[in-house]
PDB file of C-alpha atoms in Angstrom:
ATOM      1  CA  LEU A   1       3.101  -6.841 -10.419  1.00  0.00           C
ATOM      2  CA  LEU A   2       0.260  -8.109  -8.251  1.00  0.00           C
ATOM      3  CA  HIS A   3      -1.122  -4.588  -7.867  1.00  0.00           C
ATOM      4  CA  ALA A   4      -1.071  -4.048 -11.629  1.00  0.00           C
ATOM      5  CA  ALA A   5      -2.975  -7.296 -12.177  1.00  0.00           C
ATOM      6  CA  ARG A   6      -5.497  -6.468  -9.466  1.00  0.00           C
ATOM      7  CA  ALA A   7      -6.188  -3.014 -10.910  1.00  0.00           C
ATOM      8  CA  GLN A   8      -6.875  -4.493 -14.360  1.00  0.00           C
ATOM      9  CA  TRP A   9      -9.029  -7.292 -12.937  1.00  0.00           C
ATOM     10  CA  LEU A  10     -11.164  -4.851 -10.944  1.00  0.00           C
ATOM     11  CA  TYR A  11     -11.419  -2.532 -13.950  1.00  0.00           C
ATOM     12  CA  ASP A  12     -12.820  -5.473 -15.920  1.00  0.00           C
ATOM     13  CA  GLU A  13     -15.369  -6.062 -13.154  1.00  0.00           C
ATOM     14  CA  ARG A  14     -13.629  -9.282 -12.119  1.00  0.00           C
ATOM     15  CA  SER A  15     -14.375 -10.911 -15.477  1.00  0.00           C
ATOM     16  CA  LYS A  16     -12.921 -14.356 -16.199  1.00  0.00           C
ATOM     17  CA  LYS A  17     -11.786 -12.882 -19.531  1.00  0.00           C
ATOM     18  CA  SER A  18      -9.888 -10.037 -17.920  1.00  0.00           C
ATOM     19  CA  PRO A  19      -6.432  -9.558 -19.521  1.00  0.00           C
ATOM     20  CA  TRP A  20      -4.793  -9.101 -16.136  1.00  0.00           C
ATOM     21  CA  LYS A  21      -1.803 -11.172 -17.259  1.00  0.00           C
ATOM     22  CA  ASP A  22      -1.174  -8.690 -20.077  1.00  0.00           C
ATOM     23  CA  ALA A  23      -1.324  -5.826 -17.585  1.00  0.00           C
ATOM     24  CA  MET A  24       1.151  -7.599 -15.341  1.00  0.00           C
ATOM     25  CA  ARG A  25       3.588  -8.235 -18.207  1.00  0.00           C
ATOM     26  CA  ALA A  26       3.280  -4.654 -19.415  1.00  0.00           C
ATOM     27  CA  TYR A  27       4.116  -3.347 -15.966  1.00  0.00           C
ATOM     28  CA  ALA A  28       7.074  -5.721 -15.731  1.00  0.00           C
ATOM     29  CA  LYS A  29       8.485  -3.921 -18.794  1.00  0.00           C
ATOM     30  CA  VAL A  30       7.926  -0.557 -17.142  1.00  0.00           C
ATOM     31  CA  ILE A  31       9.821  -1.699 -14.052  1.00  0.00           C
ATOM     32  CA  GLU A  32      12.817  -2.897 -16.029  1.00  0.00           C
ATOM     33  CA  GLU A  33      12.941  -0.514 -19.009  1.00  0.00           C
ATOM     34  CA  GLU A  34      11.690   2.762 -17.550  1.00  0.00           C
ATOM     35  CA  GLU A  35      12.406   2.499 -13.840  1.00  0.00           C
ATOM     36  CA  GLY A  36      15.712   0.672 -14.302  1.00  0.00           C
ATOM     37  CA  GLN A  37      15.027  -2.075 -11.764  1.00  0.00           C
ATOM     38  CA  LYS A  38      15.892  -5.684 -12.512  1.00  0.00           C
ATOM     39  CA  LEU A  39      13.189  -8.203 -11.654  1.00  0.00           C
ATOM     40  CA  SER A  40      14.369 -11.323  -9.919  1.00  0.00           C
ATOM     41  CA  SER A  41      14.399 -14.536 -11.935  1.00  0.00           C
ATOM     42  CA  GLY A  42      10.954 -16.090 -12.095  1.00  0.00           C
ATOM     43  CA  ALA A  43       9.196 -13.094 -10.505  1.00  0.00           C
ATOM     44  CA  LEU A  44       6.718 -12.687 -13.344  1.00  0.00           C
ATOM     45  CA  LYS A  45       5.819 -16.368 -13.479  1.00  0.00           C
ATOM     46  CA  GLN A  46       5.426 -16.540  -9.705  1.00  0.00           C
ATOM     47  CA  SER A  47       3.258 -13.420  -9.670  1.00  0.00           C
ATOM     48  CA  GLU A  48       0.970 -14.858 -12.339  1.00  0.00           C
ATOM     49  CA  HIS A  49       0.637 -18.041 -10.301  1.00  0.00           C
ATOM     50  CA  HIS A  50      -0.163 -16.170  -7.080  1.00  0.00           C
ATOM     51  CA  PHE A  51      -2.722 -13.880  -8.670  1.00  0.00           C
ATOM     52  CA  ALA A  52      -4.449 -16.751 -10.479  1.00  0.00           C
ATOM     53  CA  GLY A  53      -5.039 -18.346  -7.064  1.00  0.00           C
ATOM     54  CA  TYR A  54      -6.430 -15.054  -5.739  1.00  0.00           C
ATOM     55  CA  VAL A  55      -8.820 -14.751  -8.710  1.00  0.00           C
ATOM     56  CA  ASP A  56      -9.974 -18.331  -8.260  1.00  0.00           C
ATOM     57  CA  TYR A  57     -10.683 -17.696  -4.573  1.00  0.00           C
ATOM     58  CA  TRP A  58     -12.935 -14.713  -5.284  1.00  0.00           C
ATOM     59  CA  SER A  59     -14.705 -16.403  -8.214  1.00  0.00           C
ATOM     60  CA  LYS A  60     -16.638 -18.487  -5.669  1.00  0.00           C
ATOM     61  CA  ARG A  61     -17.484 -15.804  -3.092  1.00  0.00           C
ATOM     62  CA  PRO A  62     -19.537 -12.615  -2.701  1.00  0.00           C
ATOM     63  CA  VAL A  63     -17.606  -9.510  -3.694  1.00  0.00           C
ATOM     64  CA  SER A  64     -17.809  -5.780  -3.078  1.00  0.00           C
ATOM     65  CA  LYS A  65     -18.897  -3.092  -5.535  1.00  0.00           C
ATOM     66  CA  VAL A  66     -15.865  -1.234  -6.877  1.00  0.00           C
ATOM     67  CA  LEU A  67     -16.277   2.564  -6.878  1.00  0.00           C
ATOM     68  CA  ALA A  68     -12.756   3.601  -7.931  1.00  0.00           C
ATOM     69  CA  ILE A  69      -9.405   2.015  -8.810  1.00  0.00           C
ATOM     70  CA  GLU A  70      -5.950   3.491  -8.171  1.00  0.00           C
ATOM     71  CA  HIS A  71      -7.634   6.639  -6.867  1.00  0.00           C
ATOM     72  CA  LYS A  72      -5.324   9.565  -6.123  1.00  0.00           C
ATOM     73  CA  LEU A  73      -6.010  11.818  -3.166  1.00  0.00           C
ATOM     74  CA  GLU A  74      -4.752  15.163  -4.433  1.00  0.00           C
ATOM     75  CA  LEU A  75      -2.206  17.294  -2.559  1.00  0.00           C
ATOM     76  CA  ARG A  76      -3.717  18.473   0.719  1.00  0.00           C
ATOM     77  CA  GLY A  77      -3.170  18.791   4.443  1.00  0.00           C
ATOM     78  CA  LEU A  78      -3.969  16.177   7.038  1.00  0.00           C
ATOM     79  CA  GLY A  79      -6.134  18.765   8.780  1.00  0.00           C
ATOM     80  CA  ALA A  80      -7.630  22.216   8.253  1.00  0.00           C
ATOM     81  CA  ASP A  81      -4.686  24.006   9.900  1.00  0.00           C
ATOM     82  CA  PHE A  82      -1.920  22.177   8.026  1.00  0.00           C
ATOM     83  CA  PRO A  83       0.744  24.403   6.392  1.00  0.00           C
ATOM     84  CA  GLU A  84       1.382  23.838   2.686  1.00  0.00           C
ATOM     85  CA  TRP A  85       4.879  22.480   3.297  1.00  0.00           C
ATOM     86  CA  ALA A  86       3.329  19.523   5.131  1.00  0.00           C
ATOM     87  CA  HIS A  87       0.723  18.699   2.472  1.00  0.00           C
ATOM     88  CA  ARG A  88       0.778  15.200   1.028  1.00  0.00           C
ATOM     89  CA  THR A  89      -0.922  12.943  -1.526  1.00  0.00           C
ATOM     90  CA  ALA A  90      -1.821   9.258  -1.457  1.00  0.00           C
ATOM     91  CA  ARG A  91      -2.954   6.659  -3.961  1.00  0.00           C
ATOM     92  CA  LEU A  92      -5.628   4.168  -2.937  1.00  0.00           C
ATOM     93  CA  ASP A  93      -5.600   0.709  -4.509  1.00  0.00           C
ATOM     94  CA  SER A  94      -9.388   0.813  -4.632  1.00  0.00           C
ATOM     95  CA  ILE A  95     -12.477   2.312  -3.070  1.00  0.00           C
ATOM     96  CA  GLU A  96     -15.297  -0.170  -2.577  1.00  0.00           C
ATOM     97  CA  ARG A  97     -18.768  -0.466  -1.130  1.00  0.00           C
ATOM     98  CA  TYR A  98     -19.455  -3.544   0.942  1.00  0.00           C
ATOM     99  CA  MET A  99     -22.511  -4.229   3.084  1.00  0.00           C
ATOM    100  CA  GLY A 100     -23.677  -0.660   2.537  1.00  0.00           C
ATOM    101  CA  LYS A 101     -20.437   0.944   3.737  1.00  0.00           C
ATOM    102  CA  THR A 102     -17.507   2.607   1.948  1.00  0.00           C
ATOM    103  CA  TRP A 103     -14.042   1.134   2.433  1.00  0.00           C
ATOM    104  CA  ILE A 104     -10.547   1.781   1.154  1.00  0.00           C
ATOM    105  CA  GLY A 105      -9.325  -1.470  -0.410  1.00  0.00           C
ATOM    106  CA  GLU A 106      -5.623  -2.046   0.259  1.00  0.00           C
ATOM    107  CA  ALA A 107      -4.082  -5.122  -1.380  1.00  0.00           C
ATOM    108  CA  LYS A 108      -1.266  -6.842   0.518  1.00  0.00           C
ATOM    109  CA  SER A 109       0.525 -10.038  -0.430  1.00  0.00           C
ATOM    110  CA  THR A 110       1.778 -12.451   2.191  1.00  0.00           C
ATOM    111  CA  SER A 111       3.306 -15.891   2.424  1.00  0.00           C
ATOM    112  CA  ASP A 112       2.929 -15.798   6.199  1.00  0.00           C
ATOM    113  CA  SER A 113      -0.084 -15.913   8.499  1.00  0.00           C
ATOM    114  CA  VAL A 114      -2.930 -13.764   7.186  1.00  0.00           C
ATOM    115  CA  SER A 115      -3.811 -12.770  10.740  1.00  0.00           C
ATOM    116  CA  ARG A 116      -0.437 -11.032  11.042  1.00  0.00           C
ATOM    117  CA  LEU A 117      -1.458  -8.585   8.328  1.00  0.00           C
ATOM    118  CA  LYS A 118      -3.846  -6.862  10.715  1.00  0.00           C
ATOM    119  CA  GLU A 119      -1.188  -6.665  13.399  1.00  0.00           C
ATOM    120  CA  THR A 120       1.195  -5.140  10.852  1.00  0.00           C
ATOM    121  CA  TYR A 121      -1.114  -2.608   9.222  1.00  0.00           C
ATOM    122  CA  MET A 122      -3.584  -1.530  11.899  1.00  0.00           C
ATOM    123  CA  LEU A 123      -0.926   0.943  13.102  1.00  0.00           C
ATOM    124  CA  HIS A 124       0.991   1.637   9.900  1.00  0.00           C
ATOM    125  CA  GLY A 125       1.974   4.980   8.379  1.00  0.00           C
ATOM    126  CA  GLN A 126       0.577   4.150   4.945  1.00  0.00           C
ATOM    127  CA  ILE A 127      -2.866   3.261   6.287  1.00  0.00           C
ATOM    128  CA  LEU A 128      -2.991   6.187   8.715  1.00  0.00           C
ATOM    129  CA  LEU A 129      -1.996   8.648   5.966  1.00  0.00           C
ATOM    130  CA  GLN A 130      -4.683   7.344   3.606  1.00  0.00           C
ATOM    131  CA  VAL A 131      -7.396   7.757   6.222  1.00  0.00           C
ATOM    132  CA  ALA A 132      -6.065  11.127   7.424  1.00  0.00           C
ATOM    133  CA  LEU A 133      -6.166  12.529   3.875  1.00  0.00           C
ATOM    134  CA  TRP A 134      -9.699  11.322   3.119  1.00  0.00           C
ATOM    135  CA  GLY A 135     -11.885  14.409   3.112  1.00  0.00           C
ATOM    136  CA  GLU A 136     -15.253  15.975   2.296  1.00  0.00           C
ATOM    137  CA  GLU A 137     -14.688  15.595  -1.447  1.00  0.00           C
ATOM    138  CA  GLU A 138     -14.421  11.819  -1.062  1.00  0.00           C
ATOM    139  CA  ASP A 139     -17.348  11.714   1.368  1.00  0.00           C
ATOM    140  CA  LYS A 140     -19.587  13.415  -1.205  1.00  0.00           C
ATOM    141  CA  LYS A 141     -18.407  11.237  -4.081  1.00  0.00           C
ATOM    142  CA  PHE A 142     -18.125   7.819  -2.431  1.00  0.00           C
ATOM    143  CA  GLY A 143     -19.868   8.059   0.941  1.00  0.00           C
ATOM    144  CA  LYS A 144     -18.660   8.345   4.518  1.00  0.00           C
ATOM    145  CA  LEU A 145     -15.520   6.285   5.061  1.00  0.00           C
ATOM    146  CA  ALA A 146     -16.018   3.218   7.262  1.00  0.00           C
ATOM    147  CA  GLY A 147     -12.327   2.265   7.332  1.00  0.00           C
ATOM    148  CA  VAL A 148      -9.822   0.135   5.456  1.00  0.00           C
ATOM    149  CA  HIS A 149     -10.179  -3.367   4.059  1.00  0.00           C
ATOM    150  CA  ILE A 150      -6.853  -5.194   3.837  1.00  0.00           C
ATOM    151  CA  ASP A 151      -7.228  -7.518   0.838  1.00  0.00           C
ATOM    152  CA  PRO A 152      -4.789 -10.452   1.210  1.00  0.00           C
ATOM    153  CA  ILE A 153      -3.130 -12.148  -1.753  1.00  0.00           C
ATOM    154  CA  VAL A 154      -1.796 -15.319  -0.158  1.00  0.00           C
ATOM    155  CA  LYS A 155       1.336 -16.730  -1.793  1.00  0.00           C
ATOM    156  CA  GLY A 156       1.344 -20.507  -1.522  1.00  0.00           C
ATOM    157  CA  ARG A 157       4.473 -22.369  -0.449  1.00  0.00           C
ATOM    158  CA  GLY A 158       5.529 -25.840  -1.545  1.00  0.00           C
ATOM    159  CA  ASN A 159       2.446 -27.852  -2.456  1.00  0.00           C
ATOM    160  CA  LYS A 160       0.098 -25.302  -0.911  1.00  0.00           C
ATOM    161  CA  PRO A 161      -1.761 -23.319  -3.623  1.00  0.00           C
ATOM    162  CA  SER A 162      -1.910 -19.548  -3.723  1.00  0.00           C
ATOM    163  CA  SER A 163      -5.224 -18.001  -2.782  1.00  0.00           C
ATOM    164  CA  GLY A 164      -7.130 -15.022  -1.536  1.00  0.00           C
ATOM    165  CA  ALA A 165      -8.478 -14.658   1.988  1.00  0.00           C
ATOM    166  CA  PRO A 166     -11.338 -12.837   3.715  1.00  0.00           C
ATOM    167  CA  ARG A 167     -10.941  -9.080   3.868  1.00  0.00           C
ATOM    168  CA  ILE A 168      -9.476  -7.776   7.114  1.00  0.00           C
ATOM    169  CA  GLU A 169     -11.479  -4.876   8.499  1.00  0.00           C
ATOM    170  CA  ILE A 170      -9.762  -1.947  10.169  1.00  0.00           C
ATOM    171  CA  PRO A 171     -12.718   0.271  11.127  1.00  0.00           C
ATOM    172  CA  ILE A 172     -12.039   3.982  11.320  1.00  0.00           C
ATOM    173  CA  HIS A 173     -13.346   4.214  14.894  1.00  0.00           C
ATOM    174  CA  THR A 174     -10.472   1.972  16.053  1.00  0.00           C
ATOM    175  CA  MET A 175      -7.944   4.458  14.603  1.00  0.00           C
ATOM    176  CA  GLN A 176      -9.213   7.653  16.229  1.00  0.00           C
ATOM    177  CA  HIS A 177      -6.530   7.957  18.911  1.00  0.00           C
ATOM    178  CA  ALA A 178      -3.749   6.961  16.493  1.00  0.00           C
ATOM    179  CA  LEU A 179      -5.018   9.493  13.909  1.00  0.00           C
ATOM    180  CA  PHE A 180      -4.871  12.215  16.583  1.00  0.00           C
ATOM    181  CA  TRP A 181      -1.158  11.791  17.339  1.00  0.00           C
ATOM    182  CA  PHE A 182      -0.301  10.894  13.723  1.00  0.00           C
ATOM    183  CA  LYS A 183      -1.636  14.246  12.477  1.00  0.00           C
ATOM    184  CA  ARG A 184      -0.074  16.082  15.418  1.00  0.00           C
ATOM    185  CA  ASP A 185       3.393  14.607  14.897  1.00  0.00           C
ATOM    186  CA  PHE A 186       3.374  14.538  11.095  1.00  0.00           C
ATOM    187  CA  LYS A 187       4.392  18.196  10.807  1.00  0.00           C
ATOM    188  CA  MET A 188       7.375  17.557  13.092  1.00  0.00           C
ATOM    189  CA  TRP A 189       8.531  14.622  10.944  1.00  0.00           C
ATOM    190  CA  VAL A 190       8.298  16.701   7.756  1.00  0.00           C
ATOM    191  CA  MET A 191      10.168  19.569   9.366  1.00  0.00           C
ATOM    192  CA  GLN A 192      12.953  17.249  10.511  1.00  0.00           C
ATOM    193  CA  ALA A 193      13.239  15.794   6.998  1.00  0.00           C
ATOM    194  CA  SER A 194      13.404  19.282   5.430  1.00  0.00           C
ATOM    195  CA  MET A 195      16.394  20.120   7.643  1.00  0.00           C
ATOM    196  CA  THR A 196      18.345  17.153   6.286  1.00  0.00           C
ATOM    197  CA  ASP A 197      20.551  17.170   3.204  1.00  0.00           C
ATOM    198  CA  LYS A 198      23.029  14.639   1.790  1.00  0.00           C
ATOM    199  CA  ASN A 199      25.815  15.863   4.099  1.00  0.00           C
ATOM    200  CA  SER A 200      23.771  15.877   7.318  1.00  0.00           C
ATOM    201  CA  TRP A 201      24.375  13.679  10.313  1.00  0.00           C
ATOM    202  CA  VAL A 202      20.968  12.211  11.050  1.00  0.00           C
ATOM    203  CA  GLU A 203      19.438  10.298  13.930  1.00  0.00           C
ATOM    204  CA  ARG A 204      19.752   6.519  13.712  1.00  0.00           C
ATOM    205  CA  ARG A 205      17.408   4.073  15.379  1.00  0.00           C
ATOM    206  CA  PRO A 206      18.808   0.515  15.630  1.00  0.00           C
ATOM    207  CA  VAL A 207      15.519  -1.333  15.107  1.00  0.00           C
ATOM    208  CA  CYS A 208      16.221  -2.568  11.585  1.00  0.00           C
ATOM    209  CA  MET A 209      14.773  -6.076  12.010  1.00  0.00           C
ATOM    210  CA  ARG A 210      11.046  -5.855  11.449  1.00  0.00           C
ATOM    211  CA  GLN A 211       8.306  -8.442  11.175  1.00  0.00           C
ATOM    212  CA  TYR A 212       8.990  -9.172   7.513  1.00  0.00           C
ATOM    213  CA  GLY A 213      12.752  -8.753   7.495  1.00  0.00           C
ATOM    214  CA  PRO A 214      15.310  -5.953   7.740  1.00  0.00           C
ATOM    215  CA  CYS A 215      14.605  -2.307   7.003  1.00  0.00           C
ATOM    216  CA  GLN A 216      15.265  -1.485   3.342  1.00  0.00           C
ATOM    217  CA  PHE A 217      17.723   1.231   4.415  1.00  0.00           C
ATOM    218  CA  ARG A 218      19.825  -1.036   6.627  1.00  0.00           C
ATOM    219  CA  ASP A 219      22.802  -0.874   4.257  1.00  0.00           C
ATOM    220  CA  LEU A 220      22.971   2.907   4.657  1.00  0.00           C
ATOM    221  CA  CYS A 221      23.287   2.516   8.409  1.00  0.00           C
ATOM    222  CA  LEU A 222      26.010  -0.093   7.949  1.00  0.00           C
ATOM    223  CA  GLY A 223      27.962   1.466   5.089  1.00  0.00           C
ATOM    224  CA  GLY A 224      27.110   5.160   4.959  1.00  0.00           C
ATOM    225  CA  ARG A 225      28.340   6.809   1.752  1.00  0.00           C
ATOM    226  CA  ARG A 226      29.850   3.527   0.538  1.00  0.00           C
ATOM    227  CA  ALA A 227      26.354   2.071   0.349  1.00  0.00           C
ATOM    228  CA  ALA A 228      24.603   5.110  -1.135  1.00  0.00           C
ATOM    229  CA  THR A 229      25.033   3.984  -4.747  1.00  0.00           C
ATOM    230  CA  ARG A 230      22.757   0.998  -4.061  1.00  0.00           C
ATOM    231  CA  TYR A 231      19.866   3.425  -3.731  1.00  0.00           C
ATOM    232  CA  VAL A 232      20.325   5.204  -7.086  1.00  0.00           C
ATOM    233  CA  PHE A 233      18.220   4.094 -10.054  1.00  0.00           C
ATOM    234  CA  ARG A 234      18.758   4.762 -13.741  1.00  0.00           C
ATOM    235  CA  ASP A 235      17.004   8.142 -13.622  1.00  0.00           C
ATOM    236  CA  GLY A 236      19.320   9.333 -10.834  1.00  0.00           C
TER     237      GLY A 236
END
């Protein structure tokens, strides 16, 4: 919901008259009616409250120039020698120019310490994949990539209001070693996944408690087939 509101708000060039609430409500219908997922009680109201605080924060501060919103990196390899079976896509929340440099804008909501966002995402598969897939086409269109800006949407607790926070820079030069092994090992991960079907015995790694709670697949490790129905949506 927050991502839908942010996309609309950026599309409207951060206008105070932006109908971002309408976009959020429309996407709530998509989630429930088309994707078959039930929103928790009060989720829409809470999301509107959180995003209003984020908008208010940025209404008083210098902002970046938005170059693209919800930009899709088309199917491609993570390197020149990548086989087609390991090609992937990614969708970028935004591409922005700030202080003369081009950044991927990645929105993340948090009710915890903003500083922990960098610790969480500086070595995260989503971020590494986005940067690994960025190529010459994007360089020509948007400029040489400087890195990723994590854009916090801070969810207030109790009497503390919701807000935005300064962008968190993850420069591309700090990812170079991680990008090396990420691209190297990615083909192995894809190959392992392709060898797995619904009847396979697969490797388990008992590290389900992460920084922001348990792994979303914990129930499968605990219940096996008995828990599988919890991961089936209306479209099968």
